[in-house]
Short mmCIF file of C-alpha atoms in Angstrom, two decimals:
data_model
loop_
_atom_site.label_atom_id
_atom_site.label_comp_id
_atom_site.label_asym_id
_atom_site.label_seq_id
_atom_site.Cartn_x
_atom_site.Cartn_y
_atom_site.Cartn_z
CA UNK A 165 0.00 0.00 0.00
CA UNK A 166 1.70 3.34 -1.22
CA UNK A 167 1.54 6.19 1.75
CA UNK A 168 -0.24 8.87 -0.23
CA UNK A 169 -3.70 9.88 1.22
CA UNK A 170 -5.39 7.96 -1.96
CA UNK A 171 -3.52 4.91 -1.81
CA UNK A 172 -2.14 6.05 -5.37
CA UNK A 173 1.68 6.54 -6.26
CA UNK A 174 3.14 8.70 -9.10
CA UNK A 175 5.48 7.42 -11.68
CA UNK A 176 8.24 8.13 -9.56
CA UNK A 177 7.70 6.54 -6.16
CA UNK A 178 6.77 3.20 -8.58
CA UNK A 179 10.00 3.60 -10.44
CA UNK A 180 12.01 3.46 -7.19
CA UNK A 181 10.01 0.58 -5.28
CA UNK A 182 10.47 -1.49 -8.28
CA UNK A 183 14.11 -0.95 -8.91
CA UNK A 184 13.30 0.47 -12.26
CA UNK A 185 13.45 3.74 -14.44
CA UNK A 186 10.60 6.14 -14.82
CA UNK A 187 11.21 6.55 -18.41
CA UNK A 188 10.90 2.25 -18.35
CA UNK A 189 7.67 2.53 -16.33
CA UNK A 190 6.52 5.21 -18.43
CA UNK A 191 7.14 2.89 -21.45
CA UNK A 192 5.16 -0.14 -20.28
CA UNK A 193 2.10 2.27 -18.87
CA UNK A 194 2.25 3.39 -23.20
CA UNK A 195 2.55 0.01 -24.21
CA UNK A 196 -0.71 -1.59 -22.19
CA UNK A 197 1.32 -3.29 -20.24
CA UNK A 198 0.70 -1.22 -16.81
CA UNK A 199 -2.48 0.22 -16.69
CA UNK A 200 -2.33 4.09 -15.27
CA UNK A 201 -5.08 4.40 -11.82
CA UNK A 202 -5.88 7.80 -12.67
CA UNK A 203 -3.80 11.61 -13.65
CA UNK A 204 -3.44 14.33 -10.98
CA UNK A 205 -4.98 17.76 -11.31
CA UNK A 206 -1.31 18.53 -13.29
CA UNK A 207 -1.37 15.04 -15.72
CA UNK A 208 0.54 13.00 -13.84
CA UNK A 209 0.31 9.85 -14.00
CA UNK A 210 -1.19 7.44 -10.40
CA UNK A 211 -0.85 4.46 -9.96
CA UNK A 212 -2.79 1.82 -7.67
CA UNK A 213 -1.62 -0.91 -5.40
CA UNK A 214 -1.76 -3.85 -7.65
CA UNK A 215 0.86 -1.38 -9.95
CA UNK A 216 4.30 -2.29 -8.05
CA UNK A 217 3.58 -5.97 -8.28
CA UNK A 218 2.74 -6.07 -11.61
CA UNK A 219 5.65 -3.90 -12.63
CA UNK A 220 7.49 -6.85 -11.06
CA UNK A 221 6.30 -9.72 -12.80
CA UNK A 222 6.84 -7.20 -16.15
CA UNK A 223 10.48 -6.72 -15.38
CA UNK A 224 10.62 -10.62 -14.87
CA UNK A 225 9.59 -11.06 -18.07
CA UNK A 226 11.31 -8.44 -20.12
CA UNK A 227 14.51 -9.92 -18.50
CA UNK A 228 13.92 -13.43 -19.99
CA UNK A 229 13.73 -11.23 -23.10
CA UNK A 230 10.31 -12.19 -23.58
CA UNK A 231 8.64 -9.54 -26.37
CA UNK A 232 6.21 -7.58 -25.10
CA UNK A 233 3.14 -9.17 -27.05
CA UNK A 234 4.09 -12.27 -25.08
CA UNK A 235 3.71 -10.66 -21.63
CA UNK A 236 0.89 -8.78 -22.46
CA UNK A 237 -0.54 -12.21 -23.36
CA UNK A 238 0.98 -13.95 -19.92
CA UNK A 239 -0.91 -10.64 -18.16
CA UNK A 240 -3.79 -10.67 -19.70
CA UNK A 241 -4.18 -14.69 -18.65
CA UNK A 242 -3.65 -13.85 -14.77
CA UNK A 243 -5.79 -11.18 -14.66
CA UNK A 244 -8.73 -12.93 -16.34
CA UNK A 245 -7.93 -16.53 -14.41
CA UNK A 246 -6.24 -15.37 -11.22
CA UNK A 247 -3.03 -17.18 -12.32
CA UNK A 248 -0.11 -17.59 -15.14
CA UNK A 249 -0.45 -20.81 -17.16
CA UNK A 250 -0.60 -21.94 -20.88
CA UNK A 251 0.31 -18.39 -21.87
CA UNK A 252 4.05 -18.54 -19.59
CA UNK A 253 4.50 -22.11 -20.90
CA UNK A 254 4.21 -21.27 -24.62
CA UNK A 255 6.63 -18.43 -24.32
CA UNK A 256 9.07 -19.87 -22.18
CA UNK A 257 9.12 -22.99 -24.83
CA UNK A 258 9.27 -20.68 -27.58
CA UNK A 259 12.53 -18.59 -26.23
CA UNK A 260 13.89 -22.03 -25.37
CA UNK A 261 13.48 -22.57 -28.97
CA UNK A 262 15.03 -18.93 -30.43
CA UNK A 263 17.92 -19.07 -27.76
CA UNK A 264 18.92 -22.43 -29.22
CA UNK A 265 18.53 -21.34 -32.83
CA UNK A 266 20.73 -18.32 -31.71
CA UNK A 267 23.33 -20.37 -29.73
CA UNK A 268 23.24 -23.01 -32.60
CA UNK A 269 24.45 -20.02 -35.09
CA UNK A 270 27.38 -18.52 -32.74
CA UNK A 271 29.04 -21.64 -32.19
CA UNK A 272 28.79 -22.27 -36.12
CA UNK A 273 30.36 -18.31 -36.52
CA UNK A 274 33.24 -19.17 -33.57
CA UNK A 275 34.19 -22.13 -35.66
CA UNK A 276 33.93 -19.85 -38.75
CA UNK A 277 36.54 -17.38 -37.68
CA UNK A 278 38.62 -20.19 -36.13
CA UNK A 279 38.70 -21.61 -39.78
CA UNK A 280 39.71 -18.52 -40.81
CA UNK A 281 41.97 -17.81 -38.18
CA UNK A 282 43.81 -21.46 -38.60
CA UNK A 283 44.89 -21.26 -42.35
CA UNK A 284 47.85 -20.32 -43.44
CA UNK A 285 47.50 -16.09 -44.23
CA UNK A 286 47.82 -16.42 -47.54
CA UNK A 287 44.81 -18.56 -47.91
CA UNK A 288 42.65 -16.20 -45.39
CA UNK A 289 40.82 -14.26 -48.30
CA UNK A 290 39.35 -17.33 -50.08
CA UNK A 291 39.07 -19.05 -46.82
CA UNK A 292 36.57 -16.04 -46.04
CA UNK A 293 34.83 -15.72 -49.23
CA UNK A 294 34.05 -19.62 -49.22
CA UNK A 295 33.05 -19.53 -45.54
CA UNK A 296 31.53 -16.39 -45.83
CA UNK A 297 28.72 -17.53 -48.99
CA UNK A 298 27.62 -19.70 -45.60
CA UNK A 299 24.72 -18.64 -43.45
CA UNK A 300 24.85 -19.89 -39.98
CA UNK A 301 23.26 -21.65 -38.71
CA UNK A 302 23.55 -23.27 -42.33
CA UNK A 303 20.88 -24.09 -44.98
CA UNK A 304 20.64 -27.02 -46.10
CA UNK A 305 18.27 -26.43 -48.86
CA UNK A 306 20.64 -26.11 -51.44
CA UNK A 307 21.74 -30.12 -50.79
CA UNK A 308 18.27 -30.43 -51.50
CA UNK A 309 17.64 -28.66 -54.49
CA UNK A 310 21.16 -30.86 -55.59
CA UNK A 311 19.73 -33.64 -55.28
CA UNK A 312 16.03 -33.17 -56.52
CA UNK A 313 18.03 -32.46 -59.94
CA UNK A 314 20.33 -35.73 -59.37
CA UNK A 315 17.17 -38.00 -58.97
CA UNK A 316 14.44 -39.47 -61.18
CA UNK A 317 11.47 -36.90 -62.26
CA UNK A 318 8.77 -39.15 -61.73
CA UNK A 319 10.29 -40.73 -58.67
CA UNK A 320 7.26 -40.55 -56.03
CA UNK A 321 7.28 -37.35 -53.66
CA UNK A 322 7.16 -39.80 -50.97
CA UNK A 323 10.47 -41.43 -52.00
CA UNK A 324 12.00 -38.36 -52.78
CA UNK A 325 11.77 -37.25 -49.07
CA UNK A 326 13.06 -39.99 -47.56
CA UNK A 327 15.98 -40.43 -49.81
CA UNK A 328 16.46 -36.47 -49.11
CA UNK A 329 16.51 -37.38 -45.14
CA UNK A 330 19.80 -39.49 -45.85
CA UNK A 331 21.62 -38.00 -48.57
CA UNK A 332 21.29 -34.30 -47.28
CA UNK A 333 23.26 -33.94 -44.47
CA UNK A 334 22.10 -32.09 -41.18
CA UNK A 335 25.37 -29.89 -39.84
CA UNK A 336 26.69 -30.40 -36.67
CA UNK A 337 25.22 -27.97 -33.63
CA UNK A 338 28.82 -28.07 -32.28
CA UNK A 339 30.85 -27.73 -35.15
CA UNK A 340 34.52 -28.53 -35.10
CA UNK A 341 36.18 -25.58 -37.86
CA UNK A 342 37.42 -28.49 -40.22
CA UNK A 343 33.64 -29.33 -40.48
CA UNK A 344 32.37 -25.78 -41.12
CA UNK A 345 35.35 -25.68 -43.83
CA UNK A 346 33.59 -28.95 -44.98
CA UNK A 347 30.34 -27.69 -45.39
CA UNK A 348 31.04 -24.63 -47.19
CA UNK A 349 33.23 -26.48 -49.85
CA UNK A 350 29.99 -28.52 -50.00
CA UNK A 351 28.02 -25.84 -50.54
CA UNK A 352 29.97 -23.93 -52.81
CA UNK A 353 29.63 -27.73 -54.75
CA UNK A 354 26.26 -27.88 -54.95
CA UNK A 355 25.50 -23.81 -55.71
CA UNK A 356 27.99 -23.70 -58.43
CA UNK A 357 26.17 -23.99 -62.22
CA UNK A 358 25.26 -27.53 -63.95
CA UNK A 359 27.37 -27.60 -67.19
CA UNK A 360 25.69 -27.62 -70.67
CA UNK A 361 26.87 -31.57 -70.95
CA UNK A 362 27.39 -32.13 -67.54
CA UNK A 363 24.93 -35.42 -66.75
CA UNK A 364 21.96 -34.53 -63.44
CA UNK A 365 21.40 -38.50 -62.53
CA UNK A 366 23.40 -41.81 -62.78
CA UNK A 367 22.56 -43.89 -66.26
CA UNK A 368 21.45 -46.74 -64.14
CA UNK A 369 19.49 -45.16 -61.75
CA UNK A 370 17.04 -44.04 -65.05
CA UNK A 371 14.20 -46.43 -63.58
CA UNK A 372 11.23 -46.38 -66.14
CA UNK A 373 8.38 -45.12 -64.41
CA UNK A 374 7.32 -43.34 -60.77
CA UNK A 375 7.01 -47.18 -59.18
CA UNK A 376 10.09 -48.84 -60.69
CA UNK A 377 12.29 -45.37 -58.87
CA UNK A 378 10.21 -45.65 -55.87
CA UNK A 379 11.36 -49.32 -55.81
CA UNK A 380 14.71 -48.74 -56.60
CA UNK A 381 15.51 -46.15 -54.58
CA UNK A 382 13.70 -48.03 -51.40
CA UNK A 383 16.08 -51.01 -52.26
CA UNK A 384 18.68 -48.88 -52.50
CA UNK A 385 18.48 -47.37 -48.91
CA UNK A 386 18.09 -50.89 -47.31
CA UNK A 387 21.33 -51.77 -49.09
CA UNK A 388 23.20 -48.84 -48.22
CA UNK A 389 21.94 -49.50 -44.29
CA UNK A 390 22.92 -53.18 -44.31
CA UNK A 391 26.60 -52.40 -46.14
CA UNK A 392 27.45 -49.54 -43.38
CA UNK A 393 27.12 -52.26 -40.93
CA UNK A 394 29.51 -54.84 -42.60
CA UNK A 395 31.81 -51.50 -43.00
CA UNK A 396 32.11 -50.28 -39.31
CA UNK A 397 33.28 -54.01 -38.63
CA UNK A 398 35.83 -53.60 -40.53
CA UNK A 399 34.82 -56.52 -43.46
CA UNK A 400 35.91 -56.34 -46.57
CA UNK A 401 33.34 -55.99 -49.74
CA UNK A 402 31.82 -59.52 -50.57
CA UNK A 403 28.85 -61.46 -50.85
CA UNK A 404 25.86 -61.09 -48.53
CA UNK A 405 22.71 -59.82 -47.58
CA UNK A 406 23.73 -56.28 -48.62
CA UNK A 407 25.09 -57.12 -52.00
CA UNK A 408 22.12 -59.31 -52.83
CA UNK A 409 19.98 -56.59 -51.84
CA UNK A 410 21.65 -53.80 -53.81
CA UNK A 411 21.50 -56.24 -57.12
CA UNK A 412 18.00 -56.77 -56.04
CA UNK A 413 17.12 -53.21 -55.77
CA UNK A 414 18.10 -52.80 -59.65
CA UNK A 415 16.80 -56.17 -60.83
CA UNK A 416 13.27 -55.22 -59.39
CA UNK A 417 13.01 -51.96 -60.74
CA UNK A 418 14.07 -53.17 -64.00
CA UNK A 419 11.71 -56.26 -63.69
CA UNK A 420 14.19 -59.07 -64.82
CA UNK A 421 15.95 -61.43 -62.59
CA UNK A 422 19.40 -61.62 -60.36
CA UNK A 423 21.30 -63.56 -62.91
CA UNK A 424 25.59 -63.72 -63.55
CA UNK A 425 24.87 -61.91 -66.87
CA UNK A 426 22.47 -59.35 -64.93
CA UNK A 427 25.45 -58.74 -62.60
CA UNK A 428 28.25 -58.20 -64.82
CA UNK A 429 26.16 -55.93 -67.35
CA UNK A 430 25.21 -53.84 -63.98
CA UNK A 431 28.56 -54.13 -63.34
CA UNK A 432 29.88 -52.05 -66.27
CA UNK A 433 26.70 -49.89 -66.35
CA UNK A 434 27.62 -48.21 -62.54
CA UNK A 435 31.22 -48.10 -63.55
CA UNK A 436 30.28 -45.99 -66.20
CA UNK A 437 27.70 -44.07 -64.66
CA UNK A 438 28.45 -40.07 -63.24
CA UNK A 439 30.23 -40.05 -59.76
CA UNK A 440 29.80 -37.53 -57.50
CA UNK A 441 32.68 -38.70 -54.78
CA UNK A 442 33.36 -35.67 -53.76
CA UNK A 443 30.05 -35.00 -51.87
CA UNK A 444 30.23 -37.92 -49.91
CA UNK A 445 33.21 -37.26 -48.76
CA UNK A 446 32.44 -33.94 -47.83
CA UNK A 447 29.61 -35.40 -46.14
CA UNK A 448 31.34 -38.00 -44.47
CA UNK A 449 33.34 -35.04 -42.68
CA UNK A 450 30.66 -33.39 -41.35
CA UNK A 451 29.18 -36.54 -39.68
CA UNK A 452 31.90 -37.83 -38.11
CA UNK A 453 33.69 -36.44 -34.93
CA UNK A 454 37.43 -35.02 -35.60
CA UNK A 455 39.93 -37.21 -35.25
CA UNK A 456 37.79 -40.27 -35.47
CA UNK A 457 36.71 -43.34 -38.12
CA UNK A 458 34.86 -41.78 -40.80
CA UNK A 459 30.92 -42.92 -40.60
CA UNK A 460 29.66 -44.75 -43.26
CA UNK A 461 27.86 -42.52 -45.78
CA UNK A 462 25.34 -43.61 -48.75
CA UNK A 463 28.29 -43.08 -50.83
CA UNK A 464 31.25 -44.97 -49.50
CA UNK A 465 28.11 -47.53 -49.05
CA UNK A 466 27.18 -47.60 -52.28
CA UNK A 467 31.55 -47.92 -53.03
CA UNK A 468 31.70 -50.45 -50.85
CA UNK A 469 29.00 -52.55 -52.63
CA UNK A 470 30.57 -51.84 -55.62
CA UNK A 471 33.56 -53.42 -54.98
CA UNK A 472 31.54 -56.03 -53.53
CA UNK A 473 29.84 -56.71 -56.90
CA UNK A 474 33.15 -56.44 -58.85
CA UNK A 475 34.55 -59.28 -56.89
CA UNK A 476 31.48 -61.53 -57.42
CA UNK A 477 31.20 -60.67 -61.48
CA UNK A 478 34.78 -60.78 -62.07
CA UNK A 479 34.17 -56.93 -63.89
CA UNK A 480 36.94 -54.40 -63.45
CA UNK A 481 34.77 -51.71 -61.52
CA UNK A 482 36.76 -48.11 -62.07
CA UNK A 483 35.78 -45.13 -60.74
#
């Protein structure tokens, strides 16, 4: 209760209860945010009782760095159901969310300039220029757009996303500043124009039809999964469930059986088909941890099964 004979305060005696500035106060009372009791004979603005704890909770807020819609929103809740729920929740969860996003992109820029900072000087300027085409956090939509090109026009929407969720890589959230390097050369890969003659998609990946890609590019991934196992225990390419389902995978789509003949023609038709080596081992970069085993990728995968078919067709395979 404020001491004046009305129970009222001015602007003043609420900015120094609540630890505050008047010009703040005065800039929440023209926002909405803290309703004015009543003006004095001169204008001035009064404030009641409820005004200092209110100011409170405001301050509490704005130092969270919640926007002001937000509290107003978080107000308007307690006044009209005696107490702060949904509305508090939501914007707590949603500042969670921005702070993350905003963390996420300065530990991507201190990797940046430690990139930077790391290279020889010489190399600084390009260094910049190709980490600098970068946004951080990173978008990854250009991967995408790479690879909607690389793949099959009428292969199913559905297929098309979920080979997009494995080929396009997600960055790290703690990058190490070899793997920022990594994904800017990768970028700078997949940005840079298509030749006139330069081929979008693999000759043998030309499935006829939307089923016979969906098909192929389904047997594909289960391949690709079941050869990055035999690869992170160290075997060597050979026979097995993986290379019987990656012959499988083409077979099917093509509609003719898994015969010696079928293998060795595939055989010569991936070694001549388009390679793109360069993004899976970009990729492979970003996904693993510094210092460690590279992670399997779809590519090395797909290499690895390869090699795997060579040595069961007796066809020189050559990248």
């Amino acid at each position: 209760m404020f001491s004046s004979y009305d129970g009222l305060c001015g602007i003043g005696e609420l900015a120094e209860r609540a630890g505050v500035s008047v010009k703040t106060v005065r800039f929440y009372s023209d926002s909405g945010l803290l309703p004015e009791a009543s003006r004095s004979v001169g204008g001035h603005r009064r404030y009641g009782p409820d005004s200092l704890e209110r100011l409170r909770m405001i301050r509490s807020l704005r130092t969270m760095d919640l926007p002001v819609s937000a509290v107003r929103r978080i107000l308007d809740e307690e006044e009209s159901a005696g107490r702060v729920g949904g509305a508090l929740e939501d914007a707590v969860a949603g500042q969670l969310r921005e702070l993350g996003s905003q963390l996420r992109a300065l530990r991507w820029r201190e990797a940046a300039l430690r990139s930077v900072q790391e290279c020889p000087a010489a190399e600084r300027p390009d260094r910049l220029r190709l980490i600098g085409a970068v946004s951080a956090p990173p978008d990854t939509a250009p991967l995408a757009r790479f690879w909607r090109g690389w793949l099959p026009p009428r292969m199913p929407a559905r297929a098309v996303t979920a080979f997009l969720e494995v080929a396009v890589v997600q960055p790290p959230e703690d990058p190490a500043p070899a793997q920022v390097l990594a994904f800017a050369r990768l970028y700078a890969m997949v940005s840079r124009p298509c030749g006139k003659d330069e081929p979008t998609q693999p000759h043998a990946h030309r499935a006829a039809g939307a089923r016979a890609s969906a098909v192929l590019y389904a047997g594909l991934a289960e391949a690709y999964d079941l050869a990055a196992t035999e690869m992170r225990q160290d075997r060597a390419p050979g026979p097995g469930e993986a290379l019987d389902g990656f012959v499988n995978a083409y077979a099917s789509a093509r509609n003719t059986a898994d015969t010696p003949g079928f293998r060795r023609a595939l055989a010569r038709r991936l070694a001549a088909d388009p390679r793109i080596d360069r993004y899976w081992e970009l990729t492979a970069e970003l996904v693993s941890a510094p210092a460690s085993r590279p992670e399997p990728t779809p590519g090395s995968a797909h290499d690895w099964l390869v090699a795997a078919l060579e040595s069961r067709s007796g066809t020189a395979v050559t990248a």
